[in-house]
Amino acid sequence: MHWFLQSDFFYSFRNAPVAVASFFVFAVIILAAVFANFIAPNNPFDPASLNLMNGFTPPLQSNEFTGDVFLLGADDQGRDLFSTILYGLRISLFVGIMAVMLAMVMGVVLGLIAGYLGGWLDTFIMRFADIQMTFPSILVAMLIYGVAKGVLPPDLRYEMSIAVLIISIGLSEWVPFARTVRGLTLVEKEKEYITAAKMIGLRKSQIMSRHILPNVLGPVLVIATITFALAIIAEATLSFLGVGVPTTKPSLGTLIRIGQDFLFSGEWWILLFPALTLLALALSINLFGDWLRDTLNPKLK
Amino acid sequence: MLIIVLRRLLQAVMVLLFVALISFLIFRYVGNPVESLLGQEATVAQRAALEEALGLKDPIYEQYADFVLRALQFDFGNSYRGALPVAELIALRLPATLELAMTSAIFAVIFGVITGIYTAINRGGFIANLILSTSLVGVSLPTFLIGVLLIWVFSVELNWLPSFGRGEVVELGWWTTGFLTASGVKSLILPSITLGLYQMTLIMRLTRAEMLEVLRQDYIRLAVALGQSKRQVYFFHALPNILIPVITITGLQLGSVIAFAIITETVFQWPGVGLLFINAVYFVDIPVMSAYLLLVGFAFVVINLVVDLLYLLIDPRLRDGQLKRGAD
Amino acid sequence: MSGNREMVAPLLEISRLSVVLDKRHQRFKAVDDLSFRVFPGEILGLVGESGAGKSMTGCAILGLIEPPLSISSGEITFDGVRIDQDASSIRGSKISMIFQDPLVSLNPLRKIGDQLVEVIRTHINISKAEAFGRAKTLLAEVGIDPGRINAYPHTFSGGMRQRVVIALALAPEPALIIADEPTTALDVSVQAQILDLLKRLCRERGTSIILITHDMGVISETTDRVAVLYAGRLAEIGKTSAVLKNPRHPYTKGLVAATPRIDANSFEKRLFQIPGAMPDLENIPKGCAFHPRCDFASTQCQKQQPPLFEDRSACWLSNEGSETS
Ligand SMILES: Nc1ncnc2c1ncn2[C@@H]1O[C@H](COP(=O)(O)OP(=O)(O)OP(=O)(O)O)[C@@H](O)[C@H]1O
Ligand code: SF4
Ligand SMILES: [Mg+2]
C-alpha cells in the first residue's frame, strides 16, 4: 500500500481533480449498488412488498391513500424509486462487468493468437474484426440479441434475457481488445527474452500466457475501463428499446423507458432520477477512463 | 488511379458478400424460410412443395448463391408478422429514415466543423472551454437519454415541437417527404438533433484536434512568417487539410447515423427502418432482421467506398498513388 | 571598411535583445542581451551549435515568439521603425523567412502556383491574373519550369521544393530574408546550388539575408559578416574573412578548427572537436558561458561575463591586446 501511495501513478491521480471526483462518484455508485439490500428501504423485485396504491407518489410527499413517503417518489406500480434505482444499478453494473469480461477474454485470446501465431489465422481474425468494426457495436449487439433469441426455444427466451444481453454486448466489444493485444504481441514477440524462452523449449501456449500476456495487461485494463462505460450505455440503450432485461427486473434503461411514458402526465421523477443516475455513472467512468488512458498509456490516444 | 478504384471496388464487393453470408446464415438457420414465405397457416403439402422449390435440400453454396441472387432483385422473403414481403416494408419506411439521417448528418457536420474550428482557434478561451466541457457531457449521454430529455423540455414543458411521428408527409411517387409541410419540418427537428448530437461532438473534437495539429505544421509557420493573415492561414491553408479527416469521419459516421437511427426512431416513434428493425428483434422476426443487416451492410460499404474515392479527389498525393492511407 | 559602414544606415538593428522562457516560477534566458546590425544588401551569417538561440533570434525579429517564450527587453528596429512590439507591418512584406525543411514548408494540398499567388496578393495589390504572371516569372527565376505552376508540392524533389520556398520568400519583394538552415535537410550535392541561387537572387535585388546555419563551410562561402552565438549570447561578430582567418573568441577558434577543409595538408590532421557540449537553457554557467569548455578560462571568466570588446569578441582575452594566432 505504501509503495502505491508513493507512486507516480497516485501522484498524478491526486493532482487531477476531475479524476478524483469521478472516481469518487463512481465508487459511491458501486457501493450503493453492491449494498443495495442494506440501503434500499424495500426490495422492488419482490412483488409482495409492492402496493399498487402507492403508484405515482411524488418525491417526499405522502401518498394520499397509504400515507407512505418515498425519497425519490414511486413509479407507476408503486415501487419505491430509490430502491428500484439501486437494484437497477446492480443489474446494469452486473451486465456491464460480465460483458466486459467476455469481451476482454475473447479479445485478448484472439489478439494473442493472431499476433503470435500469425498466418491465415491472423488474417482471418483481423479481417473479421475489420468488418465487424464497420458496424457500430450497438447494432451488432442488437443483431446478436435478436439472433440469440431466435435460436433459443421461445419458452426460455424470457428467462435467458440477461445472459443473452451479456453475450450480445460482450461479442460486440471484443475488437478493440484484440487489435491492441495483437499489436503489442507483435512488438513483444520480437524481443530477446521470447527467443530465449523458445530456445529452452517452452510451448507456444506457455510463451503466450506466461510471457506475453503479462506485458499486454496494462493497455487491456485501460480499454476495459472505457469498454465498461460503453457496455453500461449499451445495456441501458437495449433495455430502453425493450430488447434488454425483463421488465420485472428493471435496469436503469428500463426505468427511463417507463419514465418517458409518464412525462406527459407530469410524473417527471420517474424519468429524472434514473436518468441522472445513468448520467453520473457514464460520465464518471468516461472521465476516469480518459484520465487513466492519458496517464498510463499516452500512446493509446 | 483506375487500379486503385478497381481494387477498392473489389474489396467492397468482398465485404458485401461476407455480410450477405452472415445474413444468409441467419435467414436460413435461425429463421424458418418456409414460414417466412408462406406464412404460418400453410398446409403441410404446401410446405413440402415449397421446400423442394426453394431448394432447401440443395448444397449450401447453391442456396447461398440463390439467396444473393434473390437479394439482388430485392427479394428478402416475407415478414413473419403480417406476412408482407420484407422489401415492401422496407421501401415503405426507407424515406423516413433517410430524411432523418440526412438532416442530422448535415446538422452534425455544419455545427461540428464550426465549433471545432472555433474551439481550436480560440484555444483556452472561456466560450471554447465551455463548449468543450459541454461536449464531454454530450458524449457520455446515451442517445436515447438525449432524445427523452429533449422531449421533456421542448414538447412537454414548452410545447413547441412534436414529440413523436413525422407530422404530415407529402407523397412524391413512392417517396414520402416531411420536408414540404410545416408539421413535417417541425417533427424533424428534435429527432435530428438527438441523432446528430453525438456525431456533432465527434466531428467537433476531430476538427479541433486536426486544426491544432495542422496549425503546428511548418507550412503554417511559413505562411505566418510570410505575413499572411489569420483568415488566409485558417481558410486557405488549414481548412483543406482538416477536410480530409473530417470527411472521412463524417462519412464513416453516416453509417452509424443510420444505425443509431434505430434508437432515435424508437424514442420518437419515427416510422422508419430502424423502428421496423427493433420491432423485428423484439418479435424475433428473422427475415426482417436478415434484410436489415444486408441493407445496413450495403449502406456501410457504399459509404466507405464513397469516402475513399472522395479522399482520392481531395488529396493529390493519394491520387498519384504515392501515399498509402494509414488505415489500409 | 568598418568606418565606411558607419555611414550607411543599418537595415535592421537589434539592440540588447533578450528572449526569456518562463517556466513555473523561474525565468531562463534563451537569447541574452544580443545586439547586431544588418546592412542593406549584405549577407550576415548566424552560427552556433544546436540550441544556441539562432532560430529564436530569427523568430523574434518577425515577432513570432509565443508564450511561454517572450521578449523581455531590447529593441528591434527595421528601417528606423521599432518592430519588437508589433511586427505585423513588416512580416512577409519587408522581412520574410525560409525554414529548414522544404518537405514540410509547403501546403501539400495546394498547387504551388496558388500558394505563390496567395502570398503575392497578400502584399501587393494586383489582380489574380497579374499575380499568376509574377508567380511564373518567379518560378523561372528560381529555376523551375513555369509550366509546372499548377503542380502539387509532392511532385517536386526536396531541392526543387526549397526553390519554390525561396520563390515564396522572394515573392513579396522583401528587403531582408531570414533563412533558417535552408539547406540542412537537403542532399549535399543540392545544398551548394540552393545557396548559390539564394545568394545570386538576393544580390540582384539588393536583398539582405540573415543566414542561420551551424556549418562554418556555408558561412565561409556565402556570408559577408558572421555572428557567432553561444548559449544565447553573442560570442564574436565581424567580417567573415577576418573572423575565419583570425578568430578571437576561443569558441570561434574551436568552430573554425572543427571545420573540415579541403586543402592538401589537412587530410593528415585529425578533425578537431570542441570538448563537452553546450549547456541547455536551464544550466547556463555563471560568468562566461563558455568557460567550462574553454582552455583559456581564468577565475575572472568564471565570475564575470565578458562584454563585447572592440565590437568583435566577447572574451576577456580579447581585452589583453589583440592576440594573434
Ligand atoms: N517553445 C519552447 N519552450 C521551451 N524552450 C524552447 C522553446 N523553443 C526553443 N526553446 C529552447 O531555446 C533554446 C534556443 O532554441 P533555438 O531553436 O533558437 O536553437 P537553434 O540555435 O536554432 O538550434 P538548432 O540548430 O537546433 O535549430 C534551446 O535551448 C531550446 O531548447
Ligand atoms: S572569457 Fe574566458 S572562458 Fe570565456 S571564452 Fe574567453 S577565455 Fe574562455
Ligand atoms: Mg534552429
Coordinates of C-alpha atoms in Angstrom, one line a residue, chain A residues 35-265:
Chain A
F35 CA -25.0 -2.8 -0.7
A36 CA -28.4 -2.2 -2.2
N37 CA -30.2 -4.7 0.0
F38 CA -28.9 -2.8 3.1
I39 CA -29.5 0.7 1.8
A40 CA -32.8 0.3 -0.1
P41 CA -35.9 0.7 2.1
N42 CA -37.6 -2.2 0.3
N43 CA -37.0 -4.8 -2.4
P44 CA -38.6 -3.7 -5.6
F45 CA -38.1 -7.1 -7.2
D46 CA -40.3 -8.7 -4.6
P47 CA -43.9 -8.4 -5.8
A48 CA -45.2 -9.0 -2.2
S49 CA -43.7 -5.8 -1.0
L50 CA -45.5 -3.6 -3.6
N51 CA -48.7 -1.7 -3.1
L52 CA -50.3 -0.6 -6.3
M53 CA -52.0 2.2 -4.4
N54 CA -48.6 3.8 -4.0
G55 CA -48.3 4.3 -7.7
F56 CA -47.1 7.7 -8.8
T57 CA -46.4 9.1 -5.4
P58 CA -44.3 12.2 -5.9
P59 CA -40.9 12.5 -4.1
L60 CA -41.0 13.4 -0.4
Q61 CA -44.8 13.6 -0.3
S62 CA -47.0 11.2 1.5
N63 CA -49.3 9.1 -0.6
E64 CA -53.0 10.2 -0.2
F65 CA -54.2 6.6 0.3
T66 CA -51.5 4.8 2.2
G67 CA -49.6 7.7 3.7
D68 CA -46.3 6.2 2.5
V69 CA -43.4 8.6 1.8
F70 CA -40.7 7.9 -0.8
L71 CA -37.4 9.8 -1.0
L72 CA -37.5 9.9 -4.8
G73 CA -41.1 9.1 -5.3
A74 CA -42.7 5.9 -6.6
D75 CA -43.2 4.6 -10.1
D76 CA -46.4 3.5 -11.8
Q77 CA -46.5 0.2 -9.9
G78 CA -45.9 1.7 -6.6
R79 CA -42.3 0.7 -6.4
D80 CA -40.0 2.9 -4.4
L81 CA -38.0 4.7 -7.0
F82 CA -34.9 4.9 -4.8
S83 CA -34.8 1.2 -4.1
T84 CA -35.6 0.4 -7.8
I85 CA -32.7 2.6 -8.9
L86 CA -30.3 0.9 -6.5
Y87 CA -31.4 -2.6 -7.6
G88 CA -31.5 -1.5 -11.3
L89 CA -27.9 -0.2 -10.9
R90 CA -27.0 -3.7 -9.7
I91 CA -28.3 -5.2 -12.9
S92 CA -26.7 -2.5 -15.1
L93 CA -23.3 -3.0 -13.4
F94 CA -23.6 -6.7 -13.4
V95 CA -24.4 -6.9 -17.1
G96 CA -21.6 -4.3 -17.8
I97 CA -18.9 -6.2 -15.9
M98 CA -19.8 -9.6 -17.3
A99 CA -20.0 -8.2 -20.8
V100 CA -16.5 -6.5 -20.4
M101 CA -15.1 -9.8 -19.0
L102 CA -16.4 -11.7 -22.0
A103 CA -15.2 -9.1 -24.5
M104 CA -11.8 -9.0 -22.7
V105 CA -11.2 -12.7 -22.6
M106 CA -12.3 -13.2 -26.1
G107 CA -10.4 -10.2 -27.4
V108 CA -7.2 -11.0 -25.5
V109 CA -7.2 -14.6 -26.6
L110 CA -7.9 -13.9 -30.2
G111 CA -5.4 -11.0 -30.2
L112 CA -2.7 -13.2 -28.8
I113 CA -3.4 -15.9 -31.3
A114 CA -3.5 -13.5 -34.2
G115 CA -0.3 -11.7 -33.1
Y116 CA 1.7 -14.6 -32.0
L117 CA 0.8 -17.3 -34.5
G118 CA 0.2 -15.0 -37.5
G119 CA -0.6 -16.6 -40.8
W120 CA -4.0 -17.2 -42.1
L121 CA -5.5 -17.3 -38.6
D122 CA -4.3 -13.8 -38.1
T123 CA -5.6 -12.7 -41.5
F124 CA -9.0 -14.3 -40.8
I125 CA -9.4 -12.9 -37.3
M126 CA -8.3 -9.4 -38.2
R127 CA -10.4 -9.3 -41.3
F128 CA -13.4 -10.4 -39.4
A129 CA -12.6 -7.7 -36.8
D130 CA -12.3 -5.1 -39.5
I131 CA -15.7 -5.9 -40.9
Q132 CA -17.3 -6.1 -37.5
M133 CA -15.8 -2.7 -36.7
T134 CA -17.5 -1.1 -39.7
F135 CA -20.8 -1.6 -37.9
P136 CA -21.5 0.3 -34.7
S137 CA -21.3 -2.1 -31.7
I138 CA -24.7 -1.3 -30.5
L139 CA -26.1 -2.5 -33.9
V140 CA -24.0 -5.7 -33.6
A141 CA -25.3 -6.2 -30.1
M142 CA -28.9 -5.8 -31.2
L143 CA -28.4 -8.3 -34.1
I144 CA -26.7 -10.8 -31.8
Y145 CA -29.5 -10.3 -29.3
G146 CA -32.1 -10.9 -32.0
V147 CA -30.3 -14.0 -33.4
A148 CA -29.7 -15.5 -29.9
K149 CA -33.4 -15.1 -29.1
G150 CA -34.2 -16.7 -32.4
V151 CA -32.0 -19.7 -31.6
L152 CA -33.4 -20.1 -28.1
P153 CA -36.7 -22.0 -27.7
P154 CA -39.5 -19.5 -27.1
D155 CA -40.1 -20.6 -23.5
L156 CA -36.6 -19.9 -22.5
R157 CA -36.3 -16.5 -24.1
Y158 CA -37.6 -14.5 -21.2
E159 CA -35.5 -16.2 -18.5
M160 CA -32.4 -16.0 -20.5
S161 CA -32.7 -12.3 -21.3
I162 CA -29.9 -11.2 -19.1
A163 CA -27.5 -13.9 -20.3
V164 CA -28.4 -13.1 -23.9
L165 CA -27.8 -9.4 -23.2
I166 CA -24.4 -10.1 -21.7
I167 CA -23.3 -12.2 -24.7
S168 CA -24.6 -9.7 -27.2
I169 CA -22.8 -6.8 -25.6
G170 CA -19.7 -8.8 -24.9
L171 CA -19.4 -10.1 -28.5
S172 CA -19.9 -6.6 -29.8
E173 CA -17.0 -5.1 -27.9
W174 CA -14.1 -7.6 -28.3
V175 CA -12.4 -5.9 -31.3
P176 CA -10.5 -3.1 -29.6
F177 CA -9.0 -5.6 -27.2
A178 CA -7.9 -7.9 -29.9
R179 CA -6.4 -5.1 -32.0
T180 CA -4.4 -3.7 -29.2
V181 CA -3.2 -7.1 -27.9
R182 CA -2.3 -8.2 -31.4
G183 CA -0.2 -5.0 -31.9
L184 CA 1.5 -5.4 -28.6
T185 CA 2.2 -9.1 -29.2
L186 CA 3.8 -8.3 -32.5
V187 CA 6.2 -6.0 -30.7
E188 CA 6.8 -8.2 -27.8
K189 CA 7.4 -11.4 -29.7
E190 CA 10.5 -9.9 -31.4
K191 CA 12.2 -9.3 -28.0
E192 CA 15.1 -11.3 -26.9
Y193 CA 13.6 -13.0 -23.9
I194 CA 10.9 -14.6 -26.1
T195 CA 13.7 -16.0 -28.3
A196 CA 15.3 -17.3 -25.1
A197 CA 12.0 -18.8 -24.0
K198 CA 11.7 -20.6 -27.3
M199 CA 15.2 -21.9 -27.0
I200 CA 14.6 -23.5 -23.7
G201 CA 11.7 -25.2 -25.3
L202 CA 8.6 -23.6 -23.9
R203 CA 5.4 -24.4 -25.8
K204 CA 3.7 -21.6 -27.7
S205 CA 0.8 -21.6 -25.3
Q206 CA 3.2 -21.2 -22.4
I207 CA 5.0 -18.4 -24.0
M208 CA 1.8 -16.6 -24.8
S209 CA 0.3 -16.9 -21.4
R210 CA 3.4 -16.5 -19.2
H211 CA 5.5 -14.1 -21.1
I212 CA 3.4 -12.1 -23.5
L213 CA 0.2 -11.8 -21.6
P214 CA 1.6 -10.0 -18.5
N215 CA 3.1 -7.4 -20.8
V216 CA -0.1 -6.5 -22.6
L217 CA -2.3 -6.3 -19.5
G218 CA -1.8 -2.5 -18.8
P219 CA -3.4 -1.3 -22.0
V220 CA -6.0 -4.0 -21.8
L221 CA -7.1 -2.6 -18.4
V222 CA -7.4 0.8 -19.9
I223 CA -9.6 -0.5 -22.7
A224 CA -11.6 -2.4 -20.2
T225 CA -12.5 0.8 -18.3
I226 CA -13.6 2.5 -21.4
T227 CA -15.5 -0.6 -22.6
F228 CA -17.2 -0.8 -19.3
A229 CA -18.7 2.6 -19.8
L230 CA -19.7 1.6 -23.3
A231 CA -21.2 -1.6 -22.1
I232 CA -23.3 0.2 -19.4
I233 CA -24.6 2.6 -22.0
A234 CA -25.3 -0.3 -24.4
E235 CA -27.2 -2.2 -21.7
A236 CA -29.2 0.9 -20.9
T237 CA -29.9 1.5 -24.5
L238 CA -31.1 -2.0 -25.2
S239 CA -33.2 -2.1 -22.2
F240 CA -34.7 1.2 -23.1
L241 CA -35.5 -0.1 -26.5
G242 CA -37.3 -3.0 -24.8
V243 CA -34.8 -5.6 -26.0
G244 CA -32.8 -5.9 -22.9
V245 CA -33.5 -7.0 -19.4
P246 CA -37.0 -8.2 -18.5
T247 CA -39.4 -5.5 -17.1
T248 CA -39.8 -7.3 -13.9
K249 CA -36.2 -6.7 -13.1
P250 CA -35.8 -3.1 -14.5
S251 CA -32.4 -1.7 -15.1
L252 CA -31.7 2.0 -15.5
G253 CA -32.7 1.9 -19.2
T254 CA -35.9 0.2 -18.4
L255 CA -36.8 2.8 -15.8
I256 CA -36.1 5.6 -18.2
R257 CA -38.4 4.0 -20.7
I258 CA -41.1 3.8 -18.1
G259 CA -40.4 7.4 -17.1
Q260 CA -40.8 8.6 -20.7
D261 CA -44.3 7.1 -20.8
F262 CA -45.4 9.3 -17.9
L263 CA -43.7 12.5 -18.9
F264 CA -46.8 14.0 -20.4
S265 CA -48.9 13.2 -17.4

